Amino acid sequence: MSYQAFYRAYRPQSFAEMSGQTHIKQTLQNALLYNKTTHAYLFSGPRGTGKTSAAKIFAKALNCENGPAKEPCNTCETCKSITEGSNTDVIEFDAASNSRVEEMRDIIEKVRFAPSNAKYKVYIIDEVHMLSTSAFNALLKTLEEPPAHAVFILATTEPHKIPLTIISRCQRFDFKRITSSDIVSRMEEVLTDAKIEYDEDVLKIIAQSAAGGMRDALSMLDQVVSFSADKMTIEDALLVTGSIGQEVFFQLADALIDKDIAKALACIEKLIEDGKDPVRLTEDFITFYRDLLVLLVAPEQTELLEIATGDSMFLELASKFQVDTLYKGISILTNTQQEMRFSNHAKVYLETAIIRLAHVPKEGTVSSESNSELETKVRVLETQLQQLQQQLSQGMTLQATTGTQDQPKRQRQKSSGGVKVSSGRISEILKTATKTDIQVIKSQWASILQQLQKSHAALLNDAEPVAASSNAFVLKFKYDIHCQMAMENKTFSTSFPQLIANLTGTMYEVLYVPEENWLKIREDFIKQNGLKQSTPETEGNSSEPNDSMELLQAMEQVSEDPLIVEAEKLFGKEFVEVQDN
Amino acid sequence: MISEKWMQISNNNISSVYLLYGIEAYFIEETLKRIKRQLSDQGELEVITFDMEESKVDEVMYEADTIPFFSDKKLVIAKNAFFLKATEKGKEKIAHDTLSLEEWLKSPSPSAITVFIAPYEKLDERKKITKAMKQAANVIESASLQVHDLKGWILHELSSHGKTMSDGAIDCLIELGGTDLVHLQTELTKIATYVGEEPEIDVDTIKKLLVRTLEQDVFTLGNAYLSGNKSVAIEIYHDLLKRKEDPLKLNALIATQVRLMVQVSHLKKKGYHAQQIANQLKVHPYRVKLLIDHPMLHNEQKLLQTLNDLATVDLQLKTLNINRDRILEMFLLK
């Protein structure tokens, strides 16, 4: 007798032999027992999870001469013939190679005929998603009104490719991945039966790389058994399953963590000497990093690991990494992979990538250092800002306390007008304002206006400089709206001081204020300073503030005494001289 | 309303022309089943089915007009009566002679029961043929059930299997199984078979046996991700990959869910009720019901951020030439 592969020789012949899928087994068995079978089933799930096996067992149990029972007897003629595949009433149909309508019709035509030597005609349609649209329609017609003696079992790995109309006619079962422990125990059964010595660790490695597929596991086991002479070893298993990298990648990652670039490069060199392709190596290394990430983030998902395992060795390695480092590593490797495609020197790219990987954590620390530098700077700036704010608010409160009751009213006007007047700053300027300074500006005012853009000059039509210190001056607007426009016009607010600087040689800071607010600020300022003057302790009573005080008082009188205003109207400002007696 | 019509049928008060329309396939099937049962009680059943996307309506009329051989009445079914809904001119697969159908509807064949099935949400009421049909036929609308009616239906369906289910289990069933009645019916039959003699069906059984829909899986996946449960998120993700779902598609589905959450969150802030939100967004009320108390709704910022990240993933999936499964996985692990 010719050699039969494990997965064929040990295909389960009863529900009890099937690994996993307990809920499916129980449902099918109950259906058999209580005679509640329906005419169409859909088995979906990843490969090697027992779909076709379940379909065959079910077909047998349905038709078993000793039925109805939970299990096929496997001894009667019908069971035997189904196992052999010679029963004419159990039709196995591979949709992948018979996907056309004609082939489908051939079978469907015979559905109407009663079964020849069994109770049911069972149609097992494997890989049903491969059917063409018209073949599906042909099948659908039959599924809609099947004869009582027909049972359809559709098996597929890709249920979403099946038309919904078909799915809704079927009782559907989702086959889940078989757990590693189930796979291991099934392999143990197989090996005990075949009288082959085994090592549990080897089986674990195989189960791991089978990723829930029993057929994969068994065929790998087959390879390992025939590969190893008498006793299977872990090395054999690793070689067969292709998970050779595990150890090497562990060393590589370990070297990278220790920043031992020489060792890491030696690792790579050795791998390439062994004939590994650098591109493939990069891919594997990404996978390894990803595994470490999975271990860090979701340690219980060991089934999803591809190269590494859930061993403490890898857990320890993973814990040495930071999630961020792994991300950076993966993105470096991904980029390298992209670059490799356009180059003949894949190895060089891989090596540079390795060096960069070694630097990743270092970069992290460097950046954190510079971060701390930045942080201190920010802290310093913050304290400064706080101080300034304090000063400002003090200034404000000073004003608020000295200001009269109509203060809130002014604020409301301010906010409604939308003009933000930095009154604090203005009074600051007023403190240092001098007559000479304002004269300088005033003397240039006409030429300033001339040199300005027409639209800008228009803004300043009703404006005049009212107070100036050595490096700033206050520009008073007659109307709120002009003031606001001037403040908001970026080109103006930048070009205007520049122009003045050109003419006067000093870069003045310009403060815009509407007339109304100006009067208030000035009044407040005078009161405040008046108070200060009366108390000798007040600081900075130098000549300058006094100057400004005089100036201000003079101006106040000029503009506020109704008599004088009237006089100015009559004769013009230039000709009115006020003498305070 | 539909039960009244069913009563009529079982009382042998069968109209000669029926129009079944609506998206809930279950009611259409059930109605057909009842008519068939009623007819087969009276003698041999003669059923002829036409697909209106393949054969002309003339054939239906011709078939209905010919006298049945073995029984008093025969059943003529016209599936996919797309000429009743709004269609683009020239895109119809077959040109039906609706004028003669209108004429025919005025005096339908007495020896046949003709059933027109229009599995569409809305019919084009402006069409002459639709008006004529609505006038001549016994119209049965098959609309999807509201959440409350759905529970009643499930309980009713369960009792026919001799089983019961707790309220929580019903919620779980709807949550995982969706709201499609045909699907729920087959699932219930399956679960009833699984439990065998046991009268009670519990949540665990449902979770074990129910075939999860893709939308449902993505919903759980999205929730797991948003609540920071990365382990569950990647587990579901890999299950979906095993089913050969494309990462790009999954990405889009997750985005749809997050987007719906943003929308619900916004409307909820405006004071909309769950039902109003469902109407406004044109989604199934149950989906809104699930989301309306979702803790993430308060964190609109995070939702928007997630949506943004998903857009980046989408771009990467389309541009980067690396292992496609990895890209979305990296996002989920982040």
mmCIF file with all atom_site columns, C-alpha atoms in Angstrom, chain A residues 22-23 26-27 30-31 34 36 38 46 137 141 144-145 157-160 168-174 176-177 211 283 286-287 290 293-294 297-298 300-301 304 306 327 330 334 337-338 341, chain B residues 29 36 49 54 79 161 182 186-187 189-190 192-197 207-212 230-232 234-235 238-239 242-245 249 319-323 326 329-331 333-334:
data_model
loop_
_atom_site.group_PDB
_atom_site.id
_atom_site.type_symbol
_atom_site.label_atom_id
_atom_site.label_alt_id
_atom_site.label_comp_id
_atom_site.label_asym_id
_atom_site.label_entity_id
_atom_site.label_seq_id
_atom_site.pdbx_PDB_ins_code
_atom_site.Cartn_x
_atom_site.Cartn_y
_atom_site.Cartn_z
_atom_site.occupancy
_atom_site.B_iso_or_equiv
_atom_site.pdbx_formal_charge
_atom_site.auth_seq_id
_atom_site.auth_comp_id
_atom_site.auth_asym_id
_atom_site.auth_atom_id
_atom_site.pdbx_PDB_model_num
ATOM 1  C CA . THR A 1 22  ? -17.884 21.454 19.934  1.00 0.00 ? 22  THR A CA 1
ATOM 2  C CA . HIS A 1 23  ? -20.905 23.675 19.337  1.00 0.00 ? 23  HIS A CA 1
ATOM 3  C CA . GLN A 1 26  ? -23.521 19.180 19.146  1.00 0.00 ? 26  GLN A CA 1
ATOM 4  C CA . THR A 1 27  ? -25.954 21.004 16.889  1.00 0.00 ? 27  THR A CA 1
ATOM 5  C CA . ASN A 1 30  ? -28.948 16.937 17.943  1.00 0.00 ? 30  ASN A CA 1
ATOM 6  C CA . ALA A 1 31  ? -30.361 17.564 14.499  1.00 0.00 ? 31  ALA A CA 1
ATOM 7  C CA . TYR A 1 34  ? -34.338 14.619 16.734  1.00 0.00 ? 34  TYR A CA 1
ATOM 8  C CA . LYS A 1 36  ? -34.449 18.124 12.616  1.00 0.00 ? 36  LYS A CA 1
ATOM 9  C CA . THR A 1 38  ? -32.655 21.004 7.141   1.00 0.00 ? 38  THR A CA 1
ATOM 10 C CA . PRO A 1 46  ? -10.502 29.028 7.700   1.00 0.00 ? 46  PRO A CA 1
ATOM 11 C CA . ASN A 1 137 ? -28.443 31.073 -9.698  1.00 0.00 ? 137 ASN A CA 1
ATOM 12 C CA . LYS A 1 141 ? -33.355 27.599 -7.876  1.00 0.00 ? 141 LYS A CA 1
ATOM 13 C CA . GLU A 1 144 ? -35.476 27.339 -2.978  1.00 0.00 ? 144 GLU A CA 1
ATOM 14 C CA . GLU A 1 145 ? -37.513 24.227 -3.539  1.00 0.00 ? 145 GLU A CA 1
ATOM 15 C CA . THR A 1 157 ? -13.397 29.645 3.271   1.00 0.00 ? 157 THR A CA 1
ATOM 16 C CA . GLU A 1 158 ? -14.796 32.918 1.969   1.00 0.00 ? 158 GLU A CA 1
ATOM 17 C CA . PRO A 1 159 ? -18.452 33.225 2.920   1.00 0.00 ? 159 PRO A CA 1
ATOM 18 C CA . HIS A 1 160 ? -18.684 36.867 1.896   1.00 0.00 ? 160 HIS A CA 1
ATOM 19 C CA . SER A 1 168 ? -30.226 32.994 3.718   1.00 0.00 ? 168 SER A CA 1
ATOM 20 C CA . ARG A 1 169 ? -31.414 29.568 2.542   1.00 0.00 ? 169 ARG A CA 1
ATOM 21 C CA . CYS A 1 170 ? -28.787 27.730 4.526   1.00 0.00 ? 170 CYS A CA 1
ATOM 22 C CA . GLN A 1 171 ? -28.234 26.946 8.132   1.00 0.00 ? 171 GLN A CA 1
ATOM 23 C CA . ARG A 1 172 ? -24.860 28.431 8.628   1.00 0.00 ? 172 ARG A CA 1
ATOM 24 C CA . PHE A 1 173 ? -22.017 27.269 10.831  1.00 0.00 ? 173 PHE A CA 1
ATOM 25 C CA . ASP A 1 174 ? -18.867 29.208 11.474  1.00 0.00 ? 174 ASP A CA 1
ATOM 26 C CA . LYS A 1 176 ? -13.458 28.524 14.432  1.00 0.00 ? 176 LYS A CA 1
ATOM 27 C CA . ARG A 1 177 ? -9.714  28.156 14.470  1.00 0.00 ? 177 ARG A CA 1
ATOM 28 C CA . ALA A 1 211 ? -2.190  28.916 13.245  1.00 0.00 ? 211 ALA A CA 1
ATOM 29 C CA . GLU A 1 283 ? 10.018  41.529 6.079   1.00 0.00 ? 283 GLU A CA 1
ATOM 30 C CA . ILE A 1 286 ? 9.226   43.667 10.693  1.00 0.00 ? 286 ILE A CA 1
ATOM 31 C CA . THR A 1 287 ? 7.153   40.670 11.648  1.00 0.00 ? 287 THR A CA 1
ATOM 32 C CA . ARG A 1 290 ? 5.380   43.378 15.324  1.00 0.00 ? 290 ARG A CA 1
ATOM 33 C CA . LEU A 1 293 ? 4.604   44.754 19.930  1.00 0.00 ? 293 LEU A CA 1
ATOM 34 C CA . VAL A 1 294 ? 1.792   42.255 20.232  1.00 0.00 ? 294 VAL A CA 1
ATOM 35 C CA . VAL A 1 297 ? 0.265   45.370 24.044  1.00 0.00 ? 297 VAL A CA 1
ATOM 36 C CA . ALA A 1 298 ? -1.757  42.193 24.081  1.00 0.00 ? 298 ALA A CA 1
ATOM 37 C CA . GLU A 1 300 ? -2.534  36.980 25.916  1.00 0.00 ? 300 GLU A CA 1
ATOM 38 C CA . GLN A 1 301 ? -2.816  36.819 22.128  1.00 0.00 ? 301 GLN A CA 1
ATOM 39 C CA . LEU A 1 304 ? -1.343  35.670 16.704  1.00 0.00 ? 304 LEU A CA 1
ATOM 40 C CA . GLU A 1 306 ? 4.179   34.666 13.836  1.00 0.00 ? 306 GLU A CA 1
ATOM 41 C CA . TYR A 1 327 ? 6.847   51.711 16.212  1.00 0.00 ? 327 TYR A CA 1
ATOM 42 C CA . ILE A 1 330 ? 8.850   49.212 12.254  1.00 0.00 ? 330 ILE A CA 1
ATOM 43 C CA . THR A 1 334 ? 9.100   49.652 6.323   1.00 0.00 ? 334 THR A CA 1
ATOM 44 C CA . GLN A 1 337 ? 11.705  47.834 2.460   1.00 0.00 ? 337 GLN A CA 1
ATOM 45 C CA . GLN A 1 338 ? 10.303  50.436 0.116   1.00 0.00 ? 338 GLN A CA 1
ATOM 46 C CA . ARG A 1 341 ? 12.699  47.686 -4.263  1.00 0.00 ? 341 ARG A CA 1
ATOM 47 C CA . GLU B 2 29  ? -41.677 34.330 2.114   1.00 0.00 ? 29  GLU B CA 1
ATOM 48 C CA . LYS B 2 36  ? -49.184 27.821 -0.980  1.00 0.00 ? 36  LYS B CA 1
ATOM 49 C CA . THR B 2 49  ? -42.392 31.257 -11.040 1.00 0.00 ? 49  THR B CA 1
ATOM 50 C CA . GLU B 2 54  ? -35.287 37.542 -17.106 1.00 0.00 ? 54  GLU B CA 1
ATOM 51 C CA . LYS B 2 79  ? -40.371 37.917 -8.769  1.00 0.00 ? 79  LYS B CA 1
ATOM 52 C CA . HIS B 2 161 ? -39.641 25.664 18.955  1.00 0.00 ? 161 HIS B CA 1
ATOM 53 C CA . VAL B 2 182 ? -34.916 35.384 7.630   1.00 0.00 ? 182 VAL B CA 1
ATOM 54 C CA . THR B 2 186 ? -32.574 30.103 10.583  1.00 0.00 ? 186 THR B CA 1
ATOM 55 C CA . GLU B 2 187 ? -30.265 31.018 13.460  1.00 0.00 ? 187 GLU B CA 1
ATOM 56 C CA . THR B 2 189 ? -33.744 27.016 14.451  1.00 0.00 ? 189 THR B CA 1
ATOM 57 C CA . LYS B 2 190 ? -30.074 26.178 14.685  1.00 0.00 ? 190 LYS B CA 1
ATOM 58 C CA . ALA B 2 192 ? -32.939 25.429 19.211  1.00 0.00 ? 192 ALA B CA 1
ATOM 59 C CA . THR B 2 193 ? -31.418 22.304 17.713  1.00 0.00 ? 193 THR B CA 1
ATOM 60 C CA . TYR B 2 194 ? -28.210 22.849 19.637  1.00 0.00 ? 194 TYR B CA 1
ATOM 61 C CA . VAL B 2 195 ? -29.831 23.069 23.048  1.00 0.00 ? 195 VAL B CA 1
ATOM 62 C CA . GLY B 2 196 ? -31.903 19.991 22.299  1.00 0.00 ? 196 GLY B CA 1
ATOM 63 C CA . GLU B 2 197 ? -34.138 19.258 25.256  1.00 0.00 ? 197 GLU B CA 1
ATOM 64 C CA . LYS B 2 207 ? -22.559 33.859 21.512  1.00 0.00 ? 207 LYS B CA 1
ATOM 65 C CA . LYS B 2 208 ? -21.140 30.466 20.690  1.00 0.00 ? 208 LYS B CA 1
ATOM 66 C CA . LEU B 2 209 ? -23.464 29.553 17.892  1.00 0.00 ? 209 LEU B CA 1
ATOM 67 C CA . LEU B 2 210 ? -24.539 32.708 16.218  1.00 0.00 ? 210 LEU B CA 1
ATOM 68 C CA . VAL B 2 211 ? -22.925 33.452 12.922  1.00 0.00 ? 211 VAL B CA 1
ATOM 69 C CA . ARG B 2 212 ? -21.634 36.927 13.327  1.00 0.00 ? 212 ARG B CA 1
ATOM 70 C CA . LYS B 2 230 ? -6.279  46.155 21.929  1.00 0.00 ? 230 LYS B CA 1
ATOM 71 C CA . SER B 2 231 ? -6.070  42.464 22.579  1.00 0.00 ? 231 SER B CA 1
ATOM 72 C CA . VAL B 2 232 ? -9.679  41.845 21.618  1.00 0.00 ? 232 VAL B CA 1
ATOM 73 C CA . ILE B 2 234 ? -6.531  42.405 17.031  1.00 0.00 ? 234 ILE B CA 1
ATOM 74 C CA . GLU B 2 235 ? -8.095  39.045 17.738  1.00 0.00 ? 235 GLU B CA 1
ATOM 75 C CA . HIS B 2 238 ? -7.252  38.440 12.574  1.00 0.00 ? 238 HIS B CA 1
ATOM 76 C CA . ASP B 2 239 ? -10.431 36.405 12.531  1.00 0.00 ? 239 ASP B CA 1
ATOM 77 C CA . LYS B 2 242 ? -8.778  34.630 8.087   1.00 0.00 ? 242 LYS B CA 1
ATOM 78 C CA . ARG B 2 243 ? -12.115 35.017 6.404   1.00 0.00 ? 243 ARG B CA 1
ATOM 79 C CA . LYS B 2 244 ? -10.198 36.799 3.644   1.00 0.00 ? 244 LYS B CA 1
ATOM 80 C CA . GLU B 2 245 ? -11.706 40.166 4.313   1.00 0.00 ? 245 GLU B CA 1
ATOM 81 C CA . LYS B 2 249 ? -12.748 47.184 3.373   1.00 0.00 ? 249 LYS B CA 1
ATOM 82 C CA . THR B 2 319 ? 0.055   53.754 -1.537  1.00 0.00 ? 319 THR B CA 1
ATOM 83 C CA . LEU B 2 320 ? 2.529   51.748 0.497   1.00 0.00 ? 320 LEU B CA 1
ATOM 84 C CA . ASN B 2 321 ? 3.794   48.612 -1.080  1.00 0.00 ? 321 ASN B CA 1
ATOM 85 C CA . ILE B 2 322 ? 4.176   46.493 2.021   1.00 0.00 ? 322 ILE B CA 1
ATOM 86 C CA . ASN B 2 323 ? 2.233   43.774 3.743   1.00 0.00 ? 323 ASN B CA 1
ATOM 87 C CA . ARG B 2 326 ? 0.166   44.976 8.827   1.00 0.00 ? 326 ARG B CA 1
ATOM 88 C CA . GLU B 2 329 ? -2.902  46.053 12.556  1.00 0.00 ? 329 GLU B CA 1
ATOM 89 C CA . MET B 2 330 ? -0.360  48.688 13.516  1.00 0.00 ? 330 MET B CA 1
ATOM 90 C CA . PHE B 2 331 ? -3.175  51.177 13.814  1.00 0.00 ? 331 PHE B CA 1
ATOM 91 C CA . LEU B 2 333 ? -2.111  48.239 18.272  1.00 0.00 ? 333 LEU B CA 1
ATOM 92 C CA . LYS B 2 334 ? -1.387  51.923 18.651  1.00 0.00 ? 334 LYS B CA 1
#
